[in-house]
Coordinates of C-alpha atoms in Angstrom, one line a residue:
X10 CA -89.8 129.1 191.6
X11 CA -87.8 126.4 192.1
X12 CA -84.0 127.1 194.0
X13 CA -81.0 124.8 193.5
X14 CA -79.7 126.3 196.7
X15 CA -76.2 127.3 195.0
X16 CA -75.2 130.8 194.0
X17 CA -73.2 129.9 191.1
X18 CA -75.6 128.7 188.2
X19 CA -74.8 127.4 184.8
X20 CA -77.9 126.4 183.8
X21 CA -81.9 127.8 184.2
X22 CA -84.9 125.9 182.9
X23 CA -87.6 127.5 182.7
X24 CA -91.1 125.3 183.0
X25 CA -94.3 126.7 181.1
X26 CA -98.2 124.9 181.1
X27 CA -100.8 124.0 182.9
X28 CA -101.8 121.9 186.0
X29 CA -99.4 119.3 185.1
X30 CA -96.6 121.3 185.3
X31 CA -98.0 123.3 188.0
X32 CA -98.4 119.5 190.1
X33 CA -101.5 119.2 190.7
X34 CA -102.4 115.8 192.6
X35 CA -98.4 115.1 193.1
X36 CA -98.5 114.5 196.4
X37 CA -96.4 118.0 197.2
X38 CA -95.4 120.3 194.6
X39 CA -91.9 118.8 194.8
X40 CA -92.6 116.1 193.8
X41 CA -93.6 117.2 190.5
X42 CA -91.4 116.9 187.2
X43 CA -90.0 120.3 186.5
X44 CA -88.9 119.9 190.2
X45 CA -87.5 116.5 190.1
X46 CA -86.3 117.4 186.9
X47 CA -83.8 120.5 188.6
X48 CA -83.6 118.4 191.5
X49 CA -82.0 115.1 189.2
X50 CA -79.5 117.6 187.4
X51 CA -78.6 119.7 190.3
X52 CA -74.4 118.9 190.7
X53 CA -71.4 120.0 191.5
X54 CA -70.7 119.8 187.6
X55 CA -73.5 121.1 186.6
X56 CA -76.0 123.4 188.8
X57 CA -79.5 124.0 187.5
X58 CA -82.4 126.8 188.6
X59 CA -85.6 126.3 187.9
X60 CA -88.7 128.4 187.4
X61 CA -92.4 127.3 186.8
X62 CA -95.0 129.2 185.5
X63 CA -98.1 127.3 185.3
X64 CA -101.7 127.3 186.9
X65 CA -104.5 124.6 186.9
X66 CA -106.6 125.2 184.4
X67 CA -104.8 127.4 182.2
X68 CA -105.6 126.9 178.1
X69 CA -103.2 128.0 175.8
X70 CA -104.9 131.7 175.6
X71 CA -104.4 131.7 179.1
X72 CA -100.9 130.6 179.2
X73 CA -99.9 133.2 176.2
X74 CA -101.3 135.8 178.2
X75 CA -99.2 134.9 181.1
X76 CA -96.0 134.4 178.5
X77 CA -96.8 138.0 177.6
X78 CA -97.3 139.7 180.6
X79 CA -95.3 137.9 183.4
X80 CA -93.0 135.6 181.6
X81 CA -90.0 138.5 181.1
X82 CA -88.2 137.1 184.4
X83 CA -88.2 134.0 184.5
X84 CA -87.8 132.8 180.2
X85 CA -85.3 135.8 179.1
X86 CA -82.3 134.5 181.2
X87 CA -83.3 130.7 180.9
X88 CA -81.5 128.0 178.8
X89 CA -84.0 125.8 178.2
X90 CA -87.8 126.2 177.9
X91 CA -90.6 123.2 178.2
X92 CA -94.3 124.3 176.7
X93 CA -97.1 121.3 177.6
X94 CA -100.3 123.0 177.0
X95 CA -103.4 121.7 175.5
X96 CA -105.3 119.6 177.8
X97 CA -107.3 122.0 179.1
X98 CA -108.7 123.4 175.5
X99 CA -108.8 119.6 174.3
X100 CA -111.0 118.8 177.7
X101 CA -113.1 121.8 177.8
X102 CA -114.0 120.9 174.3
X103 CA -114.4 117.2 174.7
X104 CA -116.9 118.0 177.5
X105 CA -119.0 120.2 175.5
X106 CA -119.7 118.0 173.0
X107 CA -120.0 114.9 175.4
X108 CA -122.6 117.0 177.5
X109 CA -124.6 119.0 174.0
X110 CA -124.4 115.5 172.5
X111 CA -123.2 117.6 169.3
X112 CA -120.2 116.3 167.0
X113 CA -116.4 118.0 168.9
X114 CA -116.1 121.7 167.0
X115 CA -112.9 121.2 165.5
X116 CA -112.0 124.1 163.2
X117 CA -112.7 126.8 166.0
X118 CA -110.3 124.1 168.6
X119 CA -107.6 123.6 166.1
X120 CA -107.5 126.9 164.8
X121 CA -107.7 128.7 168.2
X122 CA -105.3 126.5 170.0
X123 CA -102.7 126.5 166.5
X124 CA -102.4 130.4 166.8
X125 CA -102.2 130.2 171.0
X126 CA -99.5 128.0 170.7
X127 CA -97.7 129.5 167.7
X128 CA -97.7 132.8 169.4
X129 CA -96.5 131.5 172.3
X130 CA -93.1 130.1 170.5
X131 CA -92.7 133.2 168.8
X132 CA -92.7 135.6 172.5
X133 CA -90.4 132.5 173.6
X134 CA -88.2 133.2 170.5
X135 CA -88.3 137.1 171.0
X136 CA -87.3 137.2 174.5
X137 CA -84.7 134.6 174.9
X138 CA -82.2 132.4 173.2
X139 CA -83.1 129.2 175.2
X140 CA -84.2 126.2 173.3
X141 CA -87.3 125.0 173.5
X142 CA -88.8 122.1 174.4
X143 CA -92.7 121.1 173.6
X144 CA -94.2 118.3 175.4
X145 CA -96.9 116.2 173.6
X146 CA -100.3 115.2 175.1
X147 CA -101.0 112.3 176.8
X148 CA -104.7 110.3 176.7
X149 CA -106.2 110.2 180.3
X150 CA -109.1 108.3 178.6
X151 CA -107.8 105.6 176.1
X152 CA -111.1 103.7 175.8
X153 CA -113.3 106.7 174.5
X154 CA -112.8 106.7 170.6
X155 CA -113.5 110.4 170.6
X156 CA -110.4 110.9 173.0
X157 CA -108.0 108.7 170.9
X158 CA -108.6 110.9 167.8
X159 CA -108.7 114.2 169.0
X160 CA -105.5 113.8 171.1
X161 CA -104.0 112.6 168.2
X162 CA -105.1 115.3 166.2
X163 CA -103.9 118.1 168.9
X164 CA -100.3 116.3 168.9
X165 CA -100.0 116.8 165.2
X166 CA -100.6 120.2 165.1
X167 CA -97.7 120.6 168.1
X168 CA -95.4 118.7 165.5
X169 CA -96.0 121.0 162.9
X170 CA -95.8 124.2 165.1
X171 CA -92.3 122.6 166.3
X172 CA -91.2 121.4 163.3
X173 CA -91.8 125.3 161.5
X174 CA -90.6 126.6 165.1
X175 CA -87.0 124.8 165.1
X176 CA -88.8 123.4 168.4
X177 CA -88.0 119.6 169.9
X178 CA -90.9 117.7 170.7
X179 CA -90.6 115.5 173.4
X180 CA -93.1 112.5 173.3
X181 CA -94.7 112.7 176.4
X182 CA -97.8 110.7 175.1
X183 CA -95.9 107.4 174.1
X184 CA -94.4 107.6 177.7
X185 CA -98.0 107.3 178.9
X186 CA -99.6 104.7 176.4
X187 CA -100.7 101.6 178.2
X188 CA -99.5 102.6 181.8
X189 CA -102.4 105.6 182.3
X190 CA -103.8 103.4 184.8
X191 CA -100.3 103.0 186.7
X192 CA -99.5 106.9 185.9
X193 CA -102.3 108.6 186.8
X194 CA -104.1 110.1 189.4
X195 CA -107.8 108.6 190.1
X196 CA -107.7 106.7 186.6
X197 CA -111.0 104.7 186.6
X198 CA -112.4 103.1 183.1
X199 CA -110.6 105.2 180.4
X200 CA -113.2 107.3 179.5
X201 CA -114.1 110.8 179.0
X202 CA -117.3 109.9 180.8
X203 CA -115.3 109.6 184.2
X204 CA -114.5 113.2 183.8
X205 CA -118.6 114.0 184.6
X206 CA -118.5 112.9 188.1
X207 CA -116.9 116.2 189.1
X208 CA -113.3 114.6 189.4
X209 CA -110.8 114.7 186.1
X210 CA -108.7 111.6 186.6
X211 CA -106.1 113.1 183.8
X212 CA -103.1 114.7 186.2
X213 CA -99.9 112.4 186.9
X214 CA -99.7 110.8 190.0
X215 CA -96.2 111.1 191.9
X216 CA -95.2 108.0 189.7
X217 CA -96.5 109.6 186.5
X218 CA -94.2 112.6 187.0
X219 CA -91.1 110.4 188.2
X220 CA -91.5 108.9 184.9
X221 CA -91.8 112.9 182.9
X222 CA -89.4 113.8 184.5
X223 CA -86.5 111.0 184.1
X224 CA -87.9 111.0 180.3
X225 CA -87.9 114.8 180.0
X226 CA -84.5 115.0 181.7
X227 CA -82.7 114.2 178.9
X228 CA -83.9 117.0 176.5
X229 CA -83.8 119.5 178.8
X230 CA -80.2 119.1 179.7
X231 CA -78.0 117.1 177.3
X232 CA -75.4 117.3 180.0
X233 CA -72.1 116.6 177.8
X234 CA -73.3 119.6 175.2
X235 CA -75.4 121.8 177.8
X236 CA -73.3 122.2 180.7
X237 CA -69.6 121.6 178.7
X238 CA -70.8 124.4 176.5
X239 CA -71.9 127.1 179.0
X240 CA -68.4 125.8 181.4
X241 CA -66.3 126.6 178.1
X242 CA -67.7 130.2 177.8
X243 CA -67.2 131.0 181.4
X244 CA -64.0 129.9 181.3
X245 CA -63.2 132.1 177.9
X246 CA -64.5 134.7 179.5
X247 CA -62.2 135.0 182.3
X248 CA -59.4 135.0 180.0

């Protein structure tokens, strides 16, 4: 959970996913983007709380599951929602086929990780009127063909859910393209082979989630619609 440290809040952003979001090798959990993101918008004008609920190593089952059954608090009284989830099934996948030197199963990866992350809108949709916010994936391994089209396979299918969602994309991956090295933590050669050492060099560094989070920041909280509209209704509502 993150605080603002004010007791009157206008605004709650709620941050769902995987270790990325949770901040996994960010030097301190502060310092990663939903944080900086509460931390950026935080004013006077405009006062932000933020929530995270995300665990390293969550897929999208595992993050549905958590949506289902601990979510309730922290998404029904948030204004905005961010989903970035996928990495994990992509990865675990990718391995598999790397290690089994079999061709990636695609049908049971789309189709699983489609309804996972379909069903995970619709809870969102049930239990709150925030809007949501989908992040897309970014390739920790730009030099390994295999990586290149899967990832951009998994980003269309997020487009489609969003689009037939009403959900905004944000394009998290053409923040990444050609800086990974720069962004991310332990980046070696660009290949999904780096991953079998035992070390994944695919999380954001501290600079990597300065950059999500000053991208991010503006469709989280389009400050002149956001925060004037929720200031507006308080203020109607006194009357």
């Amino acid at each position: 959970m993150i605080k603002s440290g004010v007791d009157d809040i206008l605004m709650i952003y709620t941050a769902l996913g995987d270790s990325i979001t949770y901040g996994e090798n960010a030097s301190s959990l502060a310092k990663a983007y939903p944080r900086l993101a509460v931390s950026a918008m935080d004013s006077d004008s405009c006062k932000v709380r933020g929530f995270v609920l995300a665990q390293p190593g969550w897929n999208s089952h595992d993050l549905l599951d958590a949506v289902i059954w601990r979510g309730g608090p922290v998404i029904q009284p948030a204004s905005v929602v961010s989903v970035w989830i996928g990495g994990v099934d992509l990865a675990n996948a990718a391995l598999s086929s790397l290690k089994s030197n079999k061709p990636l199963a695609i049908k049971p990866f789309v189709t699983n990780y489609r309804r996972n992350l379909g069903a995970i809108f619709t809870h969102i949709r049930k239990g709150c009127h925030a809007r949501i916010i989908c992040c897309t994936q970014y390739n920790p391994f730009p030099n390994s063909p295999l990586a290149v089209e899967s990832i951009s396979g998994l980003n269309q299918i997020i487009s489609e859910l969003a689009q037939h969602f009403n959900v905004t994309v944000a394009p998290a991956h053409k923040w990444f393209e050609g800086r990974q090295a720069e962004l991310i933590y332990g980046y070696q050669n660009g290949k999904i082979e780096d991953a079998l050492s035992g070390r994944l060099p695919i999380h954001p560094n501290d600079r990597g989630h300065r950059v999500i989070a000053s991208r991010l920041t503006p469709y989280l909280f389009p400050q002149s619609q956001t925060c004037g509209r929720i200031s507006a209704r308080k203020k109607t509502t006194k009357r």
